[in-house]
mmCIF file with all atom_site columns, C-alpha atoms in Angstrom:
data_model
loop_
_atom_site.group_PDB
_atom_site.id
_atom_site.type_symbol
_atom_site.label_atom_id
_atom_site.label_alt_id
_atom_site.label_comp_id
_atom_site.label_asym_id
_atom_site.label_entity_id
_atom_site.label_seq_id
_atom_site.pdbx_PDB_ins_code
_atom_site.Cartn_x
_atom_site.Cartn_y
_atom_site.Cartn_z
_atom_site.occupancy
_atom_site.B_iso_or_equiv
_atom_site.pdbx_formal_charge
_atom_site.auth_seq_id
_atom_site.auth_comp_id
_atom_site.auth_asym_id
_atom_site.auth_atom_id
_atom_site.pdbx_PDB_model_num
ATOM 1   C CA . UNK A 1 1   ? 5.412   23.364  -1.380  1.00 0.00 ? 1   UNK A CA 1
ATOM 2   C CA . UNK A 1 2   ? 7.347   22.676  1.555   1.00 0.00 ? 2   UNK A CA 1
ATOM 3   C CA . UNK A 1 3   ? 4.964   20.054  3.028   1.00 0.00 ? 3   UNK A CA 1
ATOM 4   C CA . UNK A 1 4   ? 1.911   17.955  2.466   1.00 0.00 ? 4   UNK A CA 1
ATOM 5   C CA . UNK A 1 5   ? -1.234  20.429  2.321   1.00 0.00 ? 5   UNK A CA 1
ATOM 6   C CA . UNK A 1 6   ? -4.538  19.066  3.107   1.00 0.00 ? 6   UNK A CA 1
ATOM 7   C CA . UNK A 1 7   ? -8.004  20.913  2.875   1.00 0.00 ? 7   UNK A CA 1
ATOM 8   C CA . UNK A 1 8   ? -10.239 21.163  4.481   1.00 0.00 ? 8   UNK A CA 1
ATOM 9   C CA . UNK A 1 9   ? -8.695  20.508  8.048   1.00 0.00 ? 9   UNK A CA 1
ATOM 10  C CA . UNK A 1 10  ? -12.071 19.691  9.305   1.00 0.00 ? 10  UNK A CA 1
ATOM 11  C CA . UNK A 1 11  ? -15.675 18.837  7.585   1.00 0.00 ? 11  UNK A CA 1
ATOM 12  C CA . UNK A 1 12  ? -18.755 18.299  9.082   1.00 0.00 ? 12  UNK A CA 1
ATOM 13  C CA . UNK A 1 13  ? -21.377 16.554  6.828   1.00 0.00 ? 13  UNK A CA 1
ATOM 14  C CA . UNK A 1 14  ? -25.023 15.191  6.747   1.00 0.00 ? 14  UNK A CA 1
ATOM 15  C CA . UNK A 1 15  ? -25.171 11.580  5.747   1.00 0.00 ? 15  UNK A CA 1
ATOM 16  C CA . UNK A 1 16  ? -25.702 11.068  2.374   1.00 0.00 ? 16  UNK A CA 1
ATOM 17  C CA . UNK A 1 17  ? -24.163 14.128  1.162   1.00 0.00 ? 17  UNK A CA 1
ATOM 18  C CA . UNK A 1 18  ? -20.719 13.828  -1.147  1.00 0.00 ? 18  UNK A CA 1
ATOM 19  C CA . UNK A 1 19  ? -17.522 15.131  -0.041  1.00 0.00 ? 19  UNK A CA 1
ATOM 20  C CA . UNK A 1 20  ? -14.098 16.007  -1.570  1.00 0.00 ? 20  UNK A CA 1
ATOM 21  C CA . UNK A 1 21  ? -10.991 15.926  0.402   1.00 0.00 ? 21  UNK A CA 1
ATOM 22  C CA . UNK A 1 22  ? -7.962  17.597  -1.295  1.00 0.00 ? 22  UNK A CA 1
ATOM 23  C CA . UNK A 1 23  ? -4.256  16.876  -1.188  1.00 0.00 ? 23  UNK A CA 1
ATOM 24  C CA . UNK A 1 24  ? -1.175  19.036  -2.180  1.00 0.00 ? 24  UNK A CA 1
ATOM 25  C CA . UNK A 1 25  ? 1.724   16.978  -2.090  1.00 0.00 ? 25  UNK A CA 1
ATOM 26  C CA . UNK A 1 26  ? 5.459   18.072  -1.613  1.00 0.00 ? 26  UNK A CA 1
ATOM 27  C CA . UNK A 1 27  ? 6.837   19.264  -4.915  1.00 0.00 ? 27  UNK A CA 1
ATOM 28  C CA . UNK A 1 28  ? 8.622   16.554  -7.004  1.00 0.00 ? 28  UNK A CA 1
ATOM 29  C CA . UNK A 1 29  ? 7.065   13.919  -5.005  1.00 0.00 ? 29  UNK A CA 1
ATOM 30  C CA . UNK A 1 30  ? 5.889   11.208  -7.643  1.00 0.00 ? 30  UNK A CA 1
ATOM 31  C CA . UNK A 1 31  ? 4.345   8.692   -5.263  1.00 0.00 ? 31  UNK A CA 1
ATOM 32  C CA . UNK A 1 32  ? 0.971   9.882   -3.305  1.00 0.00 ? 32  UNK A CA 1
ATOM 33  C CA . UNK A 1 33  ? -0.719  7.794   -0.826  1.00 0.00 ? 33  UNK A CA 1
ATOM 34  C CA . UNK A 1 34  ? -4.044  8.222   0.997   1.00 0.00 ? 34  UNK A CA 1
ATOM 35  C CA . UNK A 1 35  ? -4.718  6.594   4.260   1.00 0.00 ? 35  UNK A CA 1
ATOM 36  C CA . UNK A 1 36  ? -7.712  7.112   6.946   1.00 0.00 ? 36  UNK A CA 1
ATOM 37  C CA . UNK A 1 37  ? -7.609  6.482   10.653  1.00 0.00 ? 37  UNK A CA 1
ATOM 38  C CA . UNK A 1 38  ? -10.786 5.798   12.281  1.00 0.00 ? 38  UNK A CA 1
ATOM 39  C CA . UNK A 1 39  ? -11.234 5.963   16.035  1.00 0.00 ? 39  UNK A CA 1
ATOM 40  C CA . UNK A 1 40  ? -9.129  3.826   18.073  1.00 0.00 ? 40  UNK A CA 1
ATOM 41  C CA . UNK A 1 41  ? -7.586  2.388   14.846  1.00 0.00 ? 41  UNK A CA 1
ATOM 42  C CA . UNK A 1 42  ? -4.462  2.592   12.979  1.00 0.00 ? 42  UNK A CA 1
ATOM 43  C CA . UNK A 1 43  ? -3.798  3.980   9.661   1.00 0.00 ? 43  UNK A CA 1
ATOM 44  C CA . UNK A 1 44  ? -5.306  2.035   7.057   1.00 0.00 ? 44  UNK A CA 1
ATOM 45  C CA . UNK A 1 45  ? -4.304  2.349   3.384   1.00 0.00 ? 45  UNK A CA 1
ATOM 46  C CA . UNK A 1 46  ? -6.717  3.473   0.835   1.00 0.00 ? 46  UNK A CA 1
ATOM 47  C CA . UNK A 1 47  ? -4.866  4.115   -2.351  1.00 0.00 ? 47  UNK A CA 1
ATOM 48  C CA . UNK A 1 48  ? -1.448  4.842   -4.076  1.00 0.00 ? 48  UNK A CA 1
ATOM 49  C CA . UNK A 1 49  ? -0.892  6.991   -7.117  1.00 0.00 ? 49  UNK A CA 1
ATOM 50  C CA . UNK A 1 50  ? 2.276   6.860   -8.956  1.00 0.00 ? 50  UNK A CA 1
ATOM 51  C CA . UNK A 1 51  ? 2.316   9.744   -11.254 1.00 0.00 ? 51  UNK A CA 1
ATOM 52  C CA . UNK A 1 52  ? -1.345  10.195  -12.216 1.00 0.00 ? 52  UNK A CA 1
ATOM 53  C CA . UNK A 1 53  ? -1.991  6.473   -12.353 1.00 0.00 ? 53  UNK A CA 1
ATOM 54  C CA . UNK A 1 54  ? -3.323  4.593   -9.360  1.00 0.00 ? 54  UNK A CA 1
ATOM 55  C CA . UNK A 1 55  ? -1.576  1.053   -9.553  1.00 0.00 ? 55  UNK A CA 1
ATOM 56  C CA . UNK A 1 56  ? -3.189  -0.024  -6.210  1.00 0.00 ? 56  UNK A CA 1
ATOM 57  C CA . UNK A 1 57  ? -6.893  1.021   -5.254  1.00 0.00 ? 57  UNK A CA 1
ATOM 58  C CA . UNK A 1 58  ? -6.799  -2.138  -2.944  1.00 0.00 ? 58  UNK A CA 1
ATOM 59  C CA . UNK A 1 59  ? -7.776  -0.069  0.141   1.00 0.00 ? 59  UNK A CA 1
ATOM 60  C CA . UNK A 1 60  ? -10.910 1.695   -1.155  1.00 0.00 ? 60  UNK A CA 1
ATOM 61  C CA . UNK A 1 61  ? -13.561 0.361   1.333   1.00 0.00 ? 61  UNK A CA 1
ATOM 62  C CA . UNK A 1 62  ? -16.596 0.434   -1.256  1.00 0.00 ? 62  UNK A CA 1
ATOM 63  C CA . UNK A 1 63  ? -17.325 1.777   -4.594  1.00 0.00 ? 63  UNK A CA 1
ATOM 64  C CA . UNK A 1 64  ? -18.801 5.228   -3.041  1.00 0.00 ? 64  UNK A CA 1
ATOM 65  C CA . UNK A 1 65  ? -14.819 5.923   -2.633  1.00 0.00 ? 65  UNK A CA 1
ATOM 66  C CA . UNK A 1 66  ? -12.671 7.588   -5.608  1.00 0.00 ? 66  UNK A CA 1
ATOM 67  C CA . UNK A 1 67  ? -9.754  9.542   -6.000  1.00 0.00 ? 67  UNK A CA 1
ATOM 68  C CA . UNK A 1 68  ? -7.708  11.060  -8.774  1.00 0.00 ? 68  UNK A CA 1
ATOM 69  C CA . UNK A 1 69  ? -4.471  12.895  -9.412  1.00 0.00 ? 69  UNK A CA 1
ATOM 70  C CA . UNK A 1 70  ? -4.070  15.385  -12.086 1.00 0.00 ? 70  UNK A CA 1
ATOM 71  C CA . UNK A 1 71  ? -0.811  16.729  -13.404 1.00 0.00 ? 71  UNK A CA 1
ATOM 72  C CA . UNK A 1 72  ? 1.308   14.449  -11.282 1.00 0.00 ? 72  UNK A CA 1
ATOM 73  C CA . UNK A 1 73  ? 0.438   16.603  -8.215  1.00 0.00 ? 73  UNK A CA 1
ATOM 74  C CA . UNK A 1 74  ? -2.675  17.615  -6.653  1.00 0.00 ? 74  UNK A CA 1
ATOM 75  C CA . UNK A 1 75  ? -5.123  14.784  -5.812  1.00 0.00 ? 75  UNK A CA 1
ATOM 76  C CA . UNK A 1 76  ? -8.797  14.844  -4.493  1.00 0.00 ? 76  UNK A CA 1
ATOM 77  C CA . UNK A 1 77  ? -10.423 11.717  -2.602  1.00 0.00 ? 77  UNK A CA 1
ATOM 78  C CA . UNK A 1 78  ? -14.350 11.857  -3.281  1.00 0.00 ? 78  UNK A CA 1
ATOM 79  C CA . UNK A 1 79  ? -16.610 10.208  -0.959  1.00 0.00 ? 79  UNK A CA 1
ATOM 80  C CA . UNK A 1 80  ? -20.490 10.010  -2.521  1.00 0.00 ? 80  UNK A CA 1
ATOM 81  C CA . UNK A 1 81  ? -23.478 9.396   -0.185  1.00 0.00 ? 81  UNK A CA 1
ATOM 82  C CA . UNK A 1 82  ? -21.409 9.558   3.039   1.00 0.00 ? 82  UNK A CA 1
ATOM 83  C CA . UNK A 1 83  ? -22.083 7.185   5.840   1.00 0.00 ? 83  UNK A CA 1
ATOM 84  C CA . UNK A 1 84  ? -21.460 7.837   9.457   1.00 0.00 ? 84  UNK A CA 1
ATOM 85  C CA . UNK A 1 85  ? -18.828 4.888   9.480   1.00 0.00 ? 85  UNK A CA 1
ATOM 86  C CA . UNK A 1 86  ? -16.969 7.198   7.036   1.00 0.00 ? 86  UNK A CA 1
ATOM 87  C CA . UNK A 1 87  ? -16.028 9.514   9.936   1.00 0.00 ? 87  UNK A CA 1
ATOM 88  C CA . UNK A 1 88  ? -12.482 9.441   10.202  1.00 0.00 ? 88  UNK A CA 1
ATOM 89  C CA . UNK A 1 89  ? -9.254  11.454  9.454   1.00 0.00 ? 89  UNK A CA 1
ATOM 90  C CA . UNK A 1 90  ? -8.094  11.208  6.340   1.00 0.00 ? 90  UNK A CA 1
ATOM 91  C CA . UNK A 1 91  ? -4.337  11.506  5.827   1.00 0.00 ? 91  UNK A CA 1
ATOM 92  C CA . UNK A 1 92  ? -2.599  12.098  2.523   1.00 0.00 ? 92  UNK A CA 1
ATOM 93  C CA . UNK A 1 93  ? 1.164   11.467  2.152   1.00 0.00 ? 93  UNK A CA 1
ATOM 94  C CA . UNK A 1 94  ? 3.928   11.525  -0.242  1.00 0.00 ? 94  UNK A CA 1
ATOM 95  C CA . UNK A 1 95  ? 7.346   10.456  -1.322  1.00 0.00 ? 95  UNK A CA 1
ATOM 96  C CA . UNK A 1 96  ? 9.876   10.400  -3.597  1.00 0.00 ? 96  UNK A CA 1
ATOM 97  C CA . UNK A 1 97  ? 11.627  7.029   -2.803  1.00 0.00 ? 97  UNK A CA 1
ATOM 98  C CA . UNK A 1 98  ? 8.945   4.370   -2.651  1.00 0.00 ? 98  UNK A CA 1
ATOM 99  C CA . UNK A 1 99  ? 8.524   2.200   0.465   1.00 0.00 ? 99  UNK A CA 1
ATOM 100 C CA . UNK A 1 100 ? 11.265  4.081   2.557   1.00 0.00 ? 100 UNK A CA 1
ATOM 101 C CA . UNK A 1 101 ? 8.953   6.659   4.162   1.00 0.00 ? 101 UNK A CA 1
ATOM 102 C CA . UNK A 1 102 ? 6.473   9.371   3.629   1.00 0.00 ? 102 UNK A CA 1
ATOM 103 C CA . UNK A 1 103 ? 5.622   12.781  4.396   1.00 0.00 ? 103 UNK A CA 1
ATOM 104 C CA . UNK A 1 104 ? 2.282   13.301  6.160   1.00 0.00 ? 104 UNK A CA 1
ATOM 105 C CA . UNK A 1 105 ? -0.174  16.146  5.708   1.00 0.00 ? 105 UNK A CA 1
ATOM 106 C CA . UNK A 1 106 ? -1.920  17.258  8.900   1.00 0.00 ? 106 UNK A CA 1
ATOM 107 C CA . UNK A 1 107 ? -5.356  15.150  7.861   1.00 0.00 ? 107 UNK A CA 1
ATOM 108 C CA . UNK A 1 108 ? -8.829  16.170  7.087   1.00 0.00 ? 108 UNK A CA 1
ATOM 109 C CA . UNK A 1 109 ? -10.983 15.349  9.786   1.00 0.00 ? 109 UNK A CA 1
ATOM 110 C CA . UNK A 1 110 ? -14.527 14.102  8.475   1.00 0.00 ? 110 UNK A CA 1
ATOM 111 C CA . UNK A 1 111 ? -17.459 13.999  10.504  1.00 0.00 ? 111 UNK A CA 1
ATOM 112 C CA . UNK A 1 112 ? -20.741 12.324  9.150   1.00 0.00 ? 112 UNK A CA 1
ATOM 113 C CA . UNK A 1 113 ? -23.583 13.498  11.158  1.00 0.00 ? 113 UNK A CA 1
ATOM 114 C CA . UNK B 2 1   ? -5.360  -9.712  9.056   1.00 0.00 ? 1   UNK B CA 1
ATOM 115 C CA . UNK B 2 2   ? -2.875  -7.326  10.613  1.00 0.00 ? 2   UNK B CA 1
ATOM 116 C CA . UNK B 2 3   ? 0.636   -7.474  9.248   1.00 0.00 ? 3   UNK B CA 1
ATOM 117 C CA . UNK B 2 4   ? 1.762   -5.106  11.699  1.00 0.00 ? 4   UNK B CA 1
ATOM 118 C CA . UNK B 2 5   ? 0.839   -5.799  15.231  1.00 0.00 ? 5   UNK B CA 1
ATOM 119 C CA . UNK B 2 6   ? 1.151   -3.230  18.531  1.00 0.00 ? 6   UNK B CA 1
ATOM 120 C CA . UNK B 2 7   ? -0.212  -5.147  21.225  1.00 0.00 ? 7   UNK B CA 1
ATOM 121 C CA . UNK B 2 8   ? 0.164   -2.436  23.699  1.00 0.00 ? 8   UNK B CA 1
ATOM 122 C CA . UNK B 2 9   ? -2.552  0.360   23.106  1.00 0.00 ? 9   UNK B CA 1
ATOM 123 C CA . UNK B 2 10  ? -0.758  2.374   25.983  1.00 0.00 ? 10  UNK B CA 1
ATOM 124 C CA . UNK B 2 11  ? 2.155   2.817   27.696  1.00 0.00 ? 11  UNK B CA 1
ATOM 125 C CA . UNK B 2 12  ? 3.022   5.145   30.957  1.00 0.00 ? 12  UNK B CA 1
ATOM 126 C CA . UNK B 2 13  ? 6.901   5.883   31.635  1.00 0.00 ? 13  UNK B CA 1
ATOM 127 C CA . UNK B 2 14  ? 8.486   8.087   34.261  1.00 0.00 ? 14  UNK B CA 1
ATOM 128 C CA . UNK B 2 15  ? 10.517  10.869  33.148  1.00 0.00 ? 15  UNK B CA 1
ATOM 129 C CA . UNK B 2 16  ? 14.065  10.153  32.455  1.00 0.00 ? 16  UNK B CA 1
ATOM 130 C CA . UNK B 2 17  ? 13.438  6.528   32.427  1.00 0.00 ? 17  UNK B CA 1
ATOM 131 C CA . UNK B 2 18  ? 13.565  4.421   29.274  1.00 0.00 ? 18  UNK B CA 1
ATOM 132 C CA . UNK B 2 19  ? 10.369  3.810   27.037  1.00 0.00 ? 19  UNK B CA 1
ATOM 133 C CA . UNK B 2 20  ? 10.087  0.549   25.214  1.00 0.00 ? 20  UNK B CA 1
ATOM 134 C CA . UNK B 2 21  ? 7.545   0.229   22.489  1.00 0.00 ? 21  UNK B CA 1
ATOM 135 C CA . UNK B 2 22  ? 7.212   -3.109  21.165  1.00 0.00 ? 22  UNK B CA 1
ATOM 136 C CA . UNK B 2 23  ? 5.896   -4.202  17.518  1.00 0.00 ? 23  UNK B CA 1
ATOM 137 C CA . UNK B 2 24  ? 5.388   -7.873  15.683  1.00 0.00 ? 24  UNK B CA 1
ATOM 138 C CA . UNK B 2 25  ? 5.079   -8.619  12.239  1.00 0.00 ? 25  UNK B CA 1
ATOM 139 C CA . UNK B 2 26  ? 3.988   -11.380 10.136  1.00 0.00 ? 26  UNK B CA 1
ATOM 140 C CA . UNK B 2 27  ? 5.107   -10.809 6.666   1.00 0.00 ? 27  UNK B CA 1
ATOM 141 C CA . UNK B 2 28  ? 8.725   -12.138 6.029   1.00 0.00 ? 28  UNK B CA 1
ATOM 142 C CA . UNK B 2 29  ? 8.873   -10.098 2.827   1.00 0.00 ? 29  UNK B CA 1
ATOM 143 C CA . UNK B 2 30  ? 9.242   -7.002  4.826   1.00 0.00 ? 30  UNK B CA 1
ATOM 144 C CA . UNK B 2 31  ? 12.765  -5.745  4.918   1.00 0.00 ? 31  UNK B CA 1
ATOM 145 C CA . UNK B 2 32  ? 12.044  -1.741  5.693   1.00 0.00 ? 32  UNK B CA 1
ATOM 146 C CA . UNK B 2 33  ? 10.880  -0.867  9.323   1.00 0.00 ? 33  UNK B CA 1
ATOM 147 C CA . UNK B 2 34  ? 9.631   2.453   10.407  1.00 0.00 ? 34  UNK B CA 1
ATOM 148 C CA . UNK B 2 35  ? 8.534   4.215   13.379  1.00 0.00 ? 35  UNK B CA 1
ATOM 149 C CA . UNK B 2 36  ? 6.195   7.328   13.204  1.00 0.00 ? 36  UNK B CA 1
ATOM 150 C CA . UNK B 2 37  ? 5.274   9.936   15.820  1.00 0.00 ? 37  UNK B CA 1
ATOM 151 C CA . UNK B 2 38  ? 1.960   11.199  16.024  1.00 0.00 ? 38  UNK B CA 1
ATOM 152 C CA . UNK B 2 39  ? 0.713   14.586  18.069  1.00 0.00 ? 39  UNK B CA 1
ATOM 153 C CA . UNK B 2 40  ? -2.758  15.147  18.386  1.00 0.00 ? 40  UNK B CA 1
ATOM 154 C CA . UNK B 2 41  ? -4.323  17.118  15.301  1.00 0.00 ? 41  UNK B CA 1
ATOM 155 C CA . UNK B 2 42  ? -1.107  16.682  13.273  1.00 0.00 ? 42  UNK B CA 1
ATOM 156 C CA . UNK B 2 43  ? 0.086   14.227  10.585  1.00 0.00 ? 43  UNK B CA 1
ATOM 157 C CA . UNK B 2 44  ? 2.262   11.600  11.538  1.00 0.00 ? 44  UNK B CA 1
ATOM 158 C CA . UNK B 2 45  ? 5.942   12.644  11.462  1.00 0.00 ? 45  UNK B CA 1
ATOM 159 C CA . UNK B 2 46  ? 8.913   10.139  10.594  1.00 0.00 ? 46  UNK B CA 1
ATOM 160 C CA . UNK B 2 47  ? 10.998  9.219   13.421  1.00 0.00 ? 47  UNK B CA 1
ATOM 161 C CA . UNK B 2 48  ? 13.689  6.626   12.645  1.00 0.00 ? 48  UNK B CA 1
ATOM 162 C CA . UNK B 2 49  ? 13.973  3.440   10.437  1.00 0.00 ? 49  UNK B CA 1
ATOM 163 C CA . UNK B 2 50  ? 15.748  0.212   9.942   1.00 0.00 ? 50  UNK B CA 1
ATOM 164 C CA . UNK B 2 51  ? 16.810  -1.961  7.018   1.00 0.00 ? 51  UNK B CA 1
ATOM 165 C CA . UNK B 2 52  ? 16.682  -5.607  7.634   1.00 0.00 ? 52  UNK B CA 1
ATOM 166 C CA . UNK B 2 53  ? 20.330  -5.792  6.868   1.00 0.00 ? 53  UNK B CA 1
ATOM 167 C CA . UNK B 2 54  ? 20.934  -4.441  10.095  1.00 0.00 ? 54  UNK B CA 1
ATOM 168 C CA . UNK B 2 55  ? 19.659  -5.429  13.737  1.00 0.00 ? 55  UNK B CA 1
ATOM 169 C CA . UNK B 2 56  ? 20.231  -1.811  15.407  1.00 0.00 ? 56  UNK B CA 1
ATOM 170 C CA . UNK B 2 57  ? 20.063  1.680   14.450  1.00 0.00 ? 57  UNK B CA 1
ATOM 171 C CA . UNK B 2 58  ? 20.695  4.497   16.728  1.00 0.00 ? 58  UNK B CA 1
ATOM 172 C CA . UNK B 2 59  ? 19.543  8.323   16.203  1.00 0.00 ? 59  UNK B CA 1
ATOM 173 C CA . UNK B 2 60  ? 20.179  10.535  19.514  1.00 0.00 ? 60  UNK B CA 1
ATOM 174 C CA . UNK B 2 61  ? 17.685  9.179   22.172  1.00 0.00 ? 61  UNK B CA 1
ATOM 175 C CA . UNK B 2 62  ? 16.316  6.864   19.865  1.00 0.00 ? 62  UNK B CA 1
ATOM 176 C CA . UNK B 2 63  ? 17.101  3.349   19.137  1.00 0.00 ? 63  UNK B CA 1
ATOM 177 C CA . UNK B 2 64  ? 15.286  0.679   17.067  1.00 0.00 ? 64  UNK B CA 1
ATOM 178 C CA . UNK B 2 65  ? 16.284  -2.955  17.436  1.00 0.00 ? 65  UNK B CA 1
ATOM 179 C CA . UNK B 2 66  ? 15.348  -5.569  14.772  1.00 0.00 ? 66  UNK B CA 1
ATOM 180 C CA . UNK B 2 67  ? 14.913  -9.412  15.668  1.00 0.00 ? 67  UNK B CA 1
ATOM 181 C CA . UNK B 2 68  ? 14.000  -10.859 12.348  1.00 0.00 ? 68  UNK B CA 1
ATOM 182 C CA . UNK B 2 69  ? 14.136  -14.658 13.415  1.00 0.00 ? 69  UNK B CA 1
ATOM 183 C CA . UNK B 2 70  ? 11.193  -13.553 15.976  1.00 0.00 ? 70  UNK B CA 1
ATOM 184 C CA . UNK B 2 71  ? 9.714   -10.831 13.643  1.00 0.00 ? 71  UNK B CA 1
ATOM 185 C CA . UNK B 2 72  ? 9.719   -8.562  16.044  1.00 0.00 ? 72  UNK B CA 1
ATOM 186 C CA . UNK B 2 73  ? 11.162  -5.038  16.435  1.00 0.00 ? 73  UNK B CA 1
ATOM 187 C CA . UNK B 2 74  ? 11.286  -2.390  19.436  1.00 0.00 ? 74  UNK B CA 1
ATOM 188 C CA . UNK B 2 75  ? 11.609  1.388   19.831  1.00 0.00 ? 75  UNK B CA 1
ATOM 189 C CA . UNK B 2 76  ? 14.001  2.267   23.050  1.00 0.00 ? 76  UNK B CA 1
ATOM 190 C CA . UNK B 2 77  ? 13.672  6.185   23.758  1.00 0.00 ? 77  UNK B CA 1
ATOM 191 C CA . UNK B 2 78  ? 16.145  7.212   26.704  1.00 0.00 ? 78  UNK B CA 1
ATOM 192 C CA . UNK B 2 79  ? 15.829  9.196   28.558  1.00 0.00 ? 79  UNK B CA 1
ATOM 193 C CA . UNK B 2 80  ? 11.966  9.774   28.213  1.00 0.00 ? 80  UNK B CA 1
ATOM 194 C CA . UNK B 2 81  ? 10.927  13.378  28.171  1.00 0.00 ? 81  UNK B CA 1
ATOM 195 C CA . UNK B 2 82  ? 7.575   15.108  28.370  1.00 0.00 ? 82  UNK B CA 1
ATOM 196 C CA . UNK B 2 83  ? 7.727   15.890  24.661  1.00 0.00 ? 83  UNK B CA 1
ATOM 197 C CA . UNK B 2 84  ? 7.845   12.282  23.966  1.00 0.00 ? 84  UNK B CA 1
ATOM 198 C CA . UNK B 2 85  ? 4.059   11.774  24.832  1.00 0.00 ? 85  UNK B CA 1
ATOM 199 C CA . UNK B 2 86  ? 2.578   11.095  21.543  1.00 0.00 ? 86  UNK B CA 1
ATOM 200 C CA . UNK B 2 87  ? 1.156   8.059   19.802  1.00 0.00 ? 87  UNK B CA 1
ATOM 201 C CA . UNK B 2 88  ? 4.055   5.938   18.146  1.00 0.00 ? 88  UNK B CA 1
ATOM 202 C CA . UNK B 2 89  ? 3.073   3.964   14.974  1.00 0.00 ? 89  UNK B CA 1
ATOM 203 C CA . UNK B 2 90  ? 5.292   1.202   14.081  1.00 0.00 ? 90  UNK B CA 1
ATOM 204 C CA . UNK B 2 91  ? 5.287   0.451   10.100  1.00 0.00 ? 91  UNK B CA 1
ATOM 205 C CA . UNK B 2 92  ? 6.815   -1.701  7.622   1.00 0.00 ? 92  UNK B CA 1
ATOM 206 C CA . UNK B 2 93  ? 7.058   -2.209  3.617   1.00 0.00 ? 93  UNK B CA 1
ATOM 207 C CA . UNK B 2 94  ? 8.446   -4.674  1.417   1.00 0.00 ? 94  UNK B CA 1
ATOM 208 C CA . UNK B 2 95  ? 10.744  -2.693  -0.777  1.00 0.00 ? 95  UNK B CA 1
ATOM 209 C CA . UNK B 2 96  ? 12.528  -5.399  -2.608  1.00 0.00 ? 96  UNK B CA 1
ATOM 210 C CA . UNK B 2 97  ? 9.715   -8.107  -2.806  1.00 0.00 ? 97  UNK B CA 1
ATOM 211 C CA . UNK B 2 98  ? 9.075   -9.065  -6.608  1.00 0.00 ? 98  UNK B CA 1
ATOM 212 C CA . UNK B 2 99  ? 5.965   -7.821  -8.167  1.00 0.00 ? 99  UNK B CA 1
ATOM 213 C CA . UNK B 2 100 ? 5.618   -5.238  -5.625  1.00 0.00 ? 100 UNK B CA 1
ATOM 214 C CA . UNK B 2 101 ? 3.766   -2.547  -7.262  1.00 0.00 ? 101 UNK B CA 1
ATOM 215 C CA . UNK B 2 102 ? 3.943   0.331   -4.845  1.00 0.00 ? 102 UNK B CA 1
ATOM 216 C CA . UNK B 2 103 ? 5.998   -0.912  -2.011  1.00 0.00 ? 103 UNK B CA 1
ATOM 217 C CA . UNK B 2 104 ? 2.926   0.785   0.055   1.00 0.00 ? 104 UNK B CA 1
ATOM 218 C CA . UNK B 2 105 ? 4.134   1.147   4.146   1.00 0.00 ? 105 UNK B CA 1
ATOM 219 C CA . UNK B 2 106 ? 1.642   -1.150  6.312   1.00 0.00 ? 106 UNK B CA 1
ATOM 220 C CA . UNK B 2 107 ? 1.093   0.600   9.840   1.00 0.00 ? 107 UNK B CA 1
ATOM 221 C CA . UNK B 2 108 ? 0.230   -0.767  12.944  1.00 0.00 ? 108 UNK B CA 1
ATOM 222 C CA . UNK B 2 109 ? -2.367  0.718   15.402  1.00 0.00 ? 109 UNK B CA 1
ATOM 223 C CA . UNK B 2 110 ? -0.108  2.731   17.390  1.00 0.00 ? 110 UNK B CA 1
ATOM 224 C CA . UNK B 2 111 ? 0.777   2.796   21.127  1.00 0.00 ? 111 UNK B CA 1
ATOM 225 C CA . UNK B 2 112 ? -0.130  6.021   22.951  1.00 0.00 ? 112 UNK B CA 1
ATOM 226 C CA . UNK B 2 113 ? 3.034   6.801   25.394  1.00 0.00 ? 113 UNK B CA 1
ATOM 227 C CA . UNK B 2 114 ? 2.524   8.871   28.228  1.00 0.00 ? 114 UNK B CA 1
ATOM 228 C CA . UNK B 2 115 ? 5.625   10.473  30.100  1.00 0.00 ? 115 UNK B CA 1
ATOM 229 C CA . UNK B 2 116 ? 4.690   11.382  33.682  1.00 0.00 ? 116 UNK B CA 1
ATOM 230 C CA . UNK B 2 117 ? 6.279   13.832  35.539  1.00 0.00 ? 117 UNK B CA 1
#
């Protein structure tokens, strides 16, 4: 597609429920990144994919967080047993040349009530 | 441990004047620096970048200055316009560091710029 597409744009969920966030990167971009922005915070790195593999998962906050990427394209970030501190904007980005700048999606605003 | 620091959470500048946003970094392996701009309810968009082999890069009203010895960079916007009101993120990556597996970009916390009429 023309840009990075994320869905849903907004998600309100009850504490303890599981959520899935989707990212559709720019066609041909092999690198895909997940970041999150909590209130008053910067962009916190979560996980990086090169193709379908995730060489760097160092930013995932806990084992409740997981992500996968299939076909070198769409990625899904799953949060199990959501907690209120998971409330944030989850941003996906993709790039062709690693480290030289990303194109971000508009993000998914997750609210855990 | 914050590797990229933006110590000013917000900045207000009169329209037409120069806006200067500052950023400090701690990792000497960083060799590529970027500024992103973010409007509410949108993802960050790339604004301008600079490689560590340069000390200045200019693009229209935007200029980024890099002082490697001080591990400091700044973004100058002149003249400032109302549409420049946004959150600006400073970011850095270590593209050439040995063993870098993904060259992920590290972001600061952002500076909210308000352009006053």
